[in-house]
XYZ file of C-alpha atoms in Angstrom:
548
model
C -19.362 -26.501 -7.503
C -16.776 -27.035 -4.785
C -16.553 -24.646 -1.887
C -14.612 -24.144 1.325
C -16.501 -24.984 4.519
C -15.482 -22.386 7.090
C -15.891 -22.009 10.828
C -15.400 -18.699 12.655
C -14.051 -18.599 16.204
C -15.583 -15.520 17.850
C -16.065 -14.128 21.343
C -19.622 -12.835 20.863
C -22.165 -11.918 18.216
C -21.436 -8.170 18.311
C -18.975 -8.123 15.444
C -17.890 -4.817 13.897
C -14.926 -3.099 12.269
C -12.351 -5.549 10.936
C -14.370 -8.653 11.808
C -17.538 -7.484 10.063
C -15.419 -6.469 7.047
C -13.875 -9.944 6.876
C -17.241 -11.695 7.134
C -18.707 -9.485 4.428
C -15.784 -10.242 2.082
C -16.156 -13.996 2.649
C -19.943 -13.887 2.206
C -19.676 -12.260 -1.225
C -17.760 -15.219 -2.670
C -19.884 -18.240 -3.583
C -16.871 -20.522 -3.204
C -16.587 -19.655 0.492
C -19.263 -20.746 2.972
C -19.389 -19.744 6.640
C -20.898 -22.938 8.019
C -20.396 -22.604 11.768
C -19.953 -19.863 14.360
C -17.896 -21.153 17.291
C -18.591 -18.816 20.209
C -16.151 -18.740 23.114
C -18.035 -18.545 26.398
C -15.406 -17.217 28.798
C -17.663 -15.026 30.911
C -16.999 -11.426 31.791
C -13.720 -10.471 33.379
C -14.437 -8.507 36.523
C -12.313 -5.942 38.318
C -10.782 -8.622 40.544
C -9.306 -10.370 37.493
C -7.420 -7.242 36.424
C -6.327 -6.413 39.985
C -4.796 -9.871 40.291
C -3.263 -9.856 36.815
C -1.673 -6.372 36.824
C 0.116 -4.213 39.341
C -1.474 -0.906 40.328
C 1.124 0.944 38.217
C 0.390 -1.195 35.178
C -3.340 -0.591 35.529
C -2.725 3.167 35.467
C -0.553 2.767 32.343
C -3.284 0.787 30.605
C -5.883 3.365 31.628
C -3.771 6.199 30.178
C -3.298 4.271 26.960
C -7.054 3.716 26.717
C -7.590 7.472 27.154
C -5.200 8.120 24.241
C -7.101 5.592 22.136
C -10.460 7.250 22.868
C -9.070 10.775 22.313
C -7.735 9.833 18.892
C -10.857 7.897 17.948
C -13.408 10.503 19.047
C -11.472 13.709 18.311
C -8.413 13.550 16.039
C -9.914 10.976 13.685
C -12.916 13.211 12.986
C -10.700 15.659 11.077
C -9.633 13.017 8.548
C -11.135 10.845 5.846
C -12.390 7.771 7.657
C -11.984 4.146 6.687
C -15.485 2.754 6.310
C -15.940 -0.870 7.339
C -18.747 -3.061 6.083
C -21.534 -3.707 8.562
C -23.165 -7.074 8.917
C -25.970 -8.437 11.041
C -24.631 -11.696 12.410
C -28.210 -12.836 12.957
C -28.653 -12.957 9.166
C -25.925 -15.562 8.703
C -27.310 -19.000 7.938
C -24.691 -20.681 10.094
C -24.920 -23.162 12.917
C -23.794 -21.866 16.295
C -21.661 -23.799 18.731
C -21.034 -22.417 22.193
C -17.793 -23.714 23.660
C -16.120 -23.075 27.000
C -12.353 -22.831 26.600
C -10.027 -23.559 29.491
C -8.409 -20.175 30.040
C -4.946 -19.878 31.604
C -4.531 -17.888 34.812
C -3.029 -14.923 32.948
C -6.017 -14.919 30.571
C -3.878 -15.327 27.436
C -4.082 -19.014 26.466
C -7.176 -21.011 25.449
C -7.367 -24.811 25.485
C -10.535 -26.787 24.742
C -12.237 -29.749 26.375
C -12.636 -32.984 24.447
C -16.410 -32.519 24.487
C -16.137 -29.181 22.674
C -13.515 -30.492 20.277
C -15.813 -33.332 19.269
C -18.628 -30.847 18.559
C -16.334 -28.976 16.188
C -15.127 -32.185 14.526
C -18.702 -33.197 13.788
C -19.108 -30.106 11.606
C -16.436 -31.483 9.200
C -15.080 -28.002 8.529
C -12.261 -27.354 6.076
C -10.725 -24.436 7.952
C -11.253 -22.248 11.005
C -10.688 -18.494 11.141
C -9.804 -16.937 14.477
C -11.695 -13.661 14.971
C -11.705 -13.633 18.769
C -9.268 -13.159 21.592
C -7.005 -15.699 23.209
C -3.894 -17.553 22.070
C -5.171 -20.945 20.955
C -3.391 -24.059 22.139
C -3.725 -27.810 21.852
C -5.710 -30.100 19.585
C -7.933 -27.355 18.167
C -4.988 -26.135 16.079
C -5.245 -29.268 13.911
C -8.924 -30.086 14.220
C -9.676 -29.207 10.587
C -7.877 -30.218 7.416
C -6.327 -26.774 6.942
C -5.989 -25.721 10.557
C -6.734 -22.239 11.902
C -6.106 -19.060 9.904
C -5.457 -15.823 11.798
C -4.363 -12.227 11.181
C -1.452 -10.559 12.909
C -1.288 -6.818 12.312
C 2.394 -6.050 12.431
C 5.429 -7.249 10.495
C 6.438 -10.335 12.462
C 10.069 -9.908 11.384
C 10.407 -7.136 13.955
C 6.994 -6.518 15.545
C 5.531 -9.427 17.457
C 2.675 -8.747 19.827
C 0.716 -5.466 19.826
C -1.133 -3.167 19.984
C -1.826 -3.264 16.217
C -0.556 -0.126 14.463
C 0.950 1.548 17.546
C 4.650 0.730 17.535
C 5.150 1.671 13.886
C 3.978 5.203 14.729
C 6.019 5.230 17.944
C 9.256 4.283 16.146
C 8.328 6.296 13.008
C 8.613 3.256 10.756
C 7.428 4.255 7.233
C 5.329 1.140 6.724
C 3.062 -1.038 8.842
C 2.881 -4.737 8.113
C 0.422 -7.581 8.499
C 0.497 -11.330 8.051
C -2.143 -14.007 7.566
C -0.841 -17.180 9.152
C -1.822 -20.749 9.930
C -1.507 -21.061 13.686
C 0.662 -23.558 15.513
C 1.932 -23.884 19.089
C 4.564 -21.147 18.599
C 3.374 -17.560 19.048
C 3.602 -15.822 15.641
C 5.477 -18.887 14.427
C 2.886 -20.412 12.118
C 3.076 -20.828 8.354
C 2.820 -17.409 6.716
C 0.161 -17.615 4.007
C 0.247 -13.936 3.029
C 2.298 -10.912 3.997
C 2.044 -7.225 3.145
C 2.704 -3.659 4.219
C 1.001 -0.286 3.884
C 2.011 3.297 4.636
C 2.169 4.151 8.329
C -0.244 6.922 9.256
C 0.259 9.932 11.500
C -1.172 8.602 14.768
C -2.029 5.272 16.380
C -5.810 4.995 15.907
C -5.634 6.201 12.302
C -2.870 3.705 11.564
C -4.804 0.861 13.181
C -7.892 1.574 11.087
C -5.743 1.861 7.963
C -4.036 -1.511 8.343
C -7.301 -3.210 9.380
C -9.184 -1.913 6.322
C -6.469 -2.508 3.720
C -5.441 -5.950 4.907
C -8.957 -7.403 5.148
C -9.452 -8.146 1.448
C -6.518 -10.565 1.367
C -8.414 -13.125 3.444
C -10.315 -13.978 0.263
C -7.084 -14.636 -1.649
C -5.754 -16.914 1.103
C -8.996 -18.894 1.403
C -9.239 -19.376 -2.369
C -5.617 -20.524 -2.423
C -6.531 -23.096 0.244
C -9.567 -24.212 -1.752
C -7.554 -24.587 -4.960
C -4.544 -26.158 -3.240
C -2.447 -23.214 -4.404
C -0.924 -21.932 -1.179
C 2.270 -19.893 -1.356
C 4.300 -19.946 1.857
C 6.299 -16.862 2.759
C 9.738 -17.093 4.283
C 9.919 -17.085 8.079
C 12.848 -15.540 9.921
C 14.271 -16.717 13.217
C 12.597 -15.226 16.275
C 14.934 -12.734 17.899
C 12.747 -9.699 18.522
C 10.903 -9.154 21.755
C 7.129 -9.428 21.987
C 5.669 -5.920 22.221
C 2.909 -5.099 24.666
C 0.922 -1.992 25.625
C 3.335 0.924 26.264
C 4.580 1.901 29.727
C 4.563 5.395 31.282
C 7.768 6.514 29.594
C 6.683 5.214 26.190
C 3.235 6.831 26.526
C 4.825 10.170 27.415
C 7.278 9.919 24.507
C 4.459 9.005 22.121
C 2.343 11.988 23.208
C 5.215 14.451 22.798
C 6.473 13.061 19.495
C 3.173 12.323 17.758
C 1.104 15.295 18.836
C 3.950 17.771 18.268
C 4.236 16.329 14.760
C 0.506 16.934 14.228
C 0.824 20.500 15.543
C 3.777 21.078 13.223
C 1.691 20.036 10.235
C -1.085 22.415 11.326
C 1.465 25.201 11.755
C 2.964 24.511 8.327
C -0.503 24.721 6.802
C -0.973 28.140 8.424
C 2.347 29.189 6.871
C 1.077 28.008 3.458
C 3.695 25.306 3.142
C 3.939 23.831 -0.339
C 5.919 20.928 -1.664
C 7.379 22.170 -4.947
C 8.458 19.514 -7.424
C 11.001 20.349 -10.109
C 12.536 18.519 -13.056
C 16.168 18.155 -14.091
C 17.674 16.634 -17.240
C 21.029 15.997 -18.896
C 22.207 14.870 -22.299
C 23.875 11.619 -21.253
C 23.253 8.028 -20.243
C 21.552 7.566 -16.879
C 24.750 6.283 -15.261
C 27.273 8.623 -16.896
C 26.810 11.900 -15.023
C 26.323 12.897 -11.391
C 22.787 14.070 -10.673
C 24.102 17.296 -9.153
C 25.318 18.330 -12.619
C 21.921 17.977 -14.297
C 20.107 21.027 -15.692
C 17.090 22.187 -13.698
C 14.128 23.412 -15.749
C 13.355 26.961 -14.656
C 9.889 27.577 -13.194
C 9.062 31.163 -12.186
C 5.391 30.459 -11.518
C 5.096 29.631 -7.811
C 1.489 28.521 -8.272
C 2.546 25.435 -10.181
C 5.046 22.615 -10.109
C 6.225 20.059 -12.642
C 7.016 16.402 -11.963
C 6.924 12.849 -13.400
C 9.082 13.577 -16.487
C 9.081 11.209 -19.476
C 11.264 11.525 -22.584
C 10.355 10.776 -26.194
C 12.379 11.221 -29.369
C 10.735 11.921 -32.718
C 12.369 13.004 -35.985
C 15.700 13.537 -34.204
C 14.054 15.942 -31.745
C 13.787 15.195 -28.017
C 10.690 16.056 -25.991
C 10.073 16.012 -22.266
C 6.504 15.461 -21.016
C 5.597 16.349 -17.424
C 2.774 16.576 -14.954
C 2.031 20.328 -14.692
C 0.184 20.845 -11.409
C -1.791 23.973 -10.501
C -2.168 24.722 -6.773
C -5.102 26.985 -7.562
C -7.036 24.418 -9.588
C -5.755 21.486 -7.476
C -5.215 19.305 -10.496
C -2.577 18.487 -13.064
C -2.384 18.691 -16.830
C 0.275 17.348 -19.176
C 2.792 19.861 -20.556
C 5.752 19.456 -22.873
C 9.282 20.846 -23.263
C 11.618 20.507 -26.227
C 15.234 19.715 -25.343
C 18.271 20.838 -27.330
C 21.705 19.993 -26.001
C 21.527 21.185 -22.356
C 18.647 23.640 -22.789
C 14.865 23.337 -22.619
C 12.043 25.248 -24.330
C 8.498 25.224 -22.926
C 6.042 24.225 -25.655
C 2.969 24.445 -23.452
C 0.020 22.436 -22.234
C -0.695 19.462 -24.512
C -3.380 17.469 -22.677
C -6.045 18.520 -20.179
C -9.124 16.811 -18.764
C -11.723 17.791 -16.178
C -9.883 15.447 -13.795
C -6.281 15.239 -12.617
C -3.573 13.978 -14.989
C 0.022 13.036 -14.209
C 2.720 10.438 -15.008
C 2.573 10.865 -18.847
C 4.121 7.577 -19.952
C 4.591 7.538 -23.748
C 5.250 4.679 -26.157
C 5.049 3.922 -29.872
C 3.019 1.166 -31.504
C 2.614 0.531 -35.246
C 4.151 3.939 -36.027
C 1.647 5.779 -33.839
C 2.403 7.478 -30.532
C 0.340 6.837 -27.396
C 0.252 8.253 -23.893
C -0.971 6.474 -20.772
C -1.217 9.149 -18.074
C -2.484 8.623 -14.547
C -6.281 8.954 -14.589
C -7.112 7.486 -11.187
C -9.951 9.965 -10.588
C -11.847 8.186 -13.377
C -11.142 4.758 -11.842
C -9.693 3.723 -15.186
C -6.417 3.175 -16.991
C -6.843 5.240 -20.158
C -4.937 5.586 -23.399
C -4.550 8.727 -25.529
C -3.304 8.958 -29.116
C -1.162 11.702 -30.591
C -3.011 13.521 -33.371
C -0.495 16.294 -33.917
C 2.725 15.553 -32.037
C 3.523 16.829 -29.492
C 0.711 19.374 -29.120
C -2.536 17.542 -29.691
C -3.822 14.312 -28.153
C -7.221 12.647 -28.060
C -8.737 9.918 -25.937
C -8.296 6.555 -27.653
C -9.739 3.934 -25.298
C -9.958 2.582 -21.760
C -7.563 -0.277 -21.154
C -8.834 -1.376 -17.722
C -12.028 -0.209 -15.999
C -12.995 -0.043 -12.331
C -9.458 0.153 -10.989
C -7.760 2.628 -8.648
C -4.414 2.673 -10.439
C -1.558 5.146 -10.816
C 1.843 5.324 -12.508
C 1.248 2.803 -15.290
C 4.047 1.482 -17.524
C 3.432 -0.340 -20.839
C 6.092 -2.104 -22.918
C 6.722 -5.019 -25.274
C 8.953 -7.890 -24.217
C 9.248 -11.379 -25.727
C 6.308 -10.761 -28.091
C 3.935 -9.951 -25.218
C 2.723 -6.529 -24.147
C 3.060 -5.871 -20.417
C 1.265 -3.352 -18.240
C 2.686 -2.714 -14.756
C 0.680 -0.467 -12.463
C 0.279 0.517 -8.805
C -3.138 0.094 -7.196
C -5.103 0.744 -4.012
C -8.460 -0.239 -2.537
C -8.899 2.968 -0.493
C -8.913 6.696 -1.224
C -6.018 7.750 1.012
C -3.270 7.837 -1.638
C -1.618 4.593 -0.518
C -0.834 2.817 -3.802
C 1.217 0.003 -2.319
C 0.091 -2.894 -4.517
C 2.073 -3.613 -7.676
C 0.068 -5.496 -10.290
C 0.991 -6.822 -13.723
C -1.294 -7.425 -16.704
C -0.472 -8.797 -20.141
C -1.971 -8.739 -23.636
C -1.273 -10.977 -26.610
C -3.445 -8.705 -28.779
C -1.179 -5.679 -28.613
C -1.534 -2.659 -26.292
C -4.778 -1.391 -27.893
C -6.914 -3.867 -26.002
C -9.487 -3.839 -23.240
C -8.836 -7.503 -22.461
C -5.662 -7.262 -20.401
C -5.144 -10.431 -18.358
C -4.146 -10.198 -14.700
C -0.908 -11.964 -13.803
C -1.517 -15.035 -11.661
C 0.955 -13.761 -9.029
C -0.911 -10.476 -8.486
C -0.326 -8.566 -6.363
C 3.404 -8.823 -7.026
C 4.109 -6.609 -4.017
C 1.972 -5.269 -1.212
C 4.550 -2.807 0.050
C 4.799 1.010 -0.198
C 8.586 0.651 -0.421
C 8.373 -1.498 -3.581
C 4.870 -1.303 -5.002
C 4.649 2.180 -6.506
C 6.257 2.829 -9.883
C 8.525 5.823 -10.325
C 9.524 5.649 -13.987
C 11.397 3.229 -16.221
C 14.790 2.948 -17.956
C 15.557 1.204 -21.238
C 19.263 0.551 -21.702
C 20.309 -1.635 -24.646
C 18.203 -4.779 -24.164
C 17.731 -4.310 -20.439
C 14.675 -2.851 -18.688
C 14.882 -1.194 -15.280
C 11.789 -0.518 -13.176
C 11.960 2.450 -10.819
C 10.050 2.154 -7.548
C 9.323 5.013 -5.175
C 10.479 5.054 -1.550
C 8.619 6.722 1.290
C 9.570 8.177 4.641
C 7.475 8.300 7.778
C 4.494 10.367 6.674
C 6.607 11.601 3.749
C 5.754 10.907 0.107
C 8.536 10.594 -2.479
C 11.557 10.393 -0.190
C 13.673 8.565 -2.774
C 13.631 5.796 -5.350
C 15.222 2.477 -6.221
C 16.443 1.106 -9.556
C 15.638 -2.551 -10.268
C 16.615 -4.593 -13.289
C 13.764 -6.751 -14.596
C 15.429 -10.148 -14.983
C 12.359 -12.026 -16.195
C 8.718 -11.289 -16.872
C 6.409 -13.959 -18.271
C 2.936 -15.304 -17.643
C 4.130 -17.413 -14.730
C 6.793 -15.344 -13.022
C 8.186 -11.885 -12.396
C 11.672 -11.330 -11.071
C 13.679 -8.166 -10.640
C 17.023 -7.443 -9.043
C 17.742 -4.398 -6.886
C 20.511 -2.234 -8.411
C 20.732 0.971 -6.378
C 18.975 3.304 -3.967
C 18.816 7.024 -4.812
C 18.429 9.606 -2.040
C 17.743 13.364 -2.486
C 21.228 14.587 -1.607
C 22.239 15.991 -4.984
C 20.837 19.560 -4.639
C 20.722 21.885 -1.635
C 17.507 21.772 0.485
C 16.060 18.891 -1.515
C 13.793 16.642 0.577
C 12.555 14.124 -1.983
C 12.891 12.508 -5.409
C 10.626 9.851 -6.916
C 11.048 9.509 -10.674
C 13.684 8.580 -13.278
C 13.452 8.080 -17.051
C 15.693 8.041 -20.127
C 15.824 7.677 -23.870
C 18.736 7.137 -26.261
C 20.169 10.617 -25.598
C 18.798 12.074 -22.349
C 18.133 11.216 -18.733
C 15.658 13.040 -16.490
C 14.477 12.926 -12.882
C 12.375 15.019 -10.501
C 12.965 16.314 -6.978
C 11.144 18.454 -4.422
C 11.681 21.181 -1.813
C 9.583 22.789 0.893
C 8.410 26.341 0.271
C 6.633 28.771 2.634
C 4.946 32.083 1.881
C 7.969 33.992 3.240
C 10.597 32.272 1.050
C 8.808 31.998 -2.301
């Protein structure tokens, strides 16, 4: 059995957080072997080093920023669900240790290595090195192994070079925070990009840093296996034109404190005022591109303890039905309800499917003259299928399509004699379903042997990865993806035409971007669907106890 012989470049043996998570992920795969720990012996940097390197003003700025970091870590973060990182005892690793003494530049940033140390590393005959320590590596070490040095950069290098990881996205209120895994070369952040992704930006710096560290870590395994199997995919690099970010200055620290902490206080205040996000559904008897959204009919909902969302249409025996997520604020979970549509009116039929866990996104399709529903069942860590027993009122559990998966908003359809399942997944419990994955079945949709697409994940991006419905128009299929705002779910959606989907490739073309400007006081919209007669979408508004 072939395996990848790996060396880790570290600063010391006290590895935790992201680094311990990465080592644990690598250790679990028998095709990846950590053979050597290369420990940089640079000594401790005393006070004199920092006094020479920074001005007195800059030292104060860095001290203030460190205070913010500790305040968020030891106080604010305690009120939230934490990201748990794997712990590992480095002493348990059966790896040889090499202590090397890099030649450190006067500013402390750049590391070069003596020929003696380089020869020690060469003797290990490693396939690849992974940089887990500090320092910008320069010189011969960059090419000392067959596959060079692999390193993370937490930030989208198209606009965010430098650091601190996770800070500037919160500062500028950018909805998503990026990361890259690159093969280093002499140019800072200019190496070959081996993987690239984005996740939702969190409310404050420390939370966002932990989020991007935790969610990005698992992709090291994919990159290393691609190296082992000679299957690397290189991502496009843009020209460098953005500045390199550093720790914030006084003005930026002050602005961050005012903006971020006032935003947190606002959310606390809104909770006191019993703020609710109320989703509603609108429909119209026309093609999806034939009528302005502002002229659609809004389904009336007089019960302020519920909302409806995620509408899907289905036509049976010349009658049109609209299935929705029906969410109860009191029970804190959704069921599936149904409306019958006639011309431009709707009639509430009632609740048609309920489980002990939350249900939403009731996608419906027909197969061999039977009707099936694939609602979101993420609380069961499964993608489940239900069969209509007495349409539209009665459904029963049919089977589990995919087990042990945190997936939402699943679409299933037939194209070119193959059944396709497109879903949005996550590896954490914070509601960030940014990974779009595709599965296929040659045995029909009633199968528990769905095959993962070789390009999975298709996207790692909260602006593209989460489904928001589907359109079928003549022979064309359009996938809807949700858009987010900064700390805002369901800000809008995009329409994309699926140009090709097969076992080797997936390609879609962006058609249009839909923003929630069609009704007064609307702040979001995240779903669109149609059938041969109707089109439907959802939208949301803020409600407080005094304006219910």
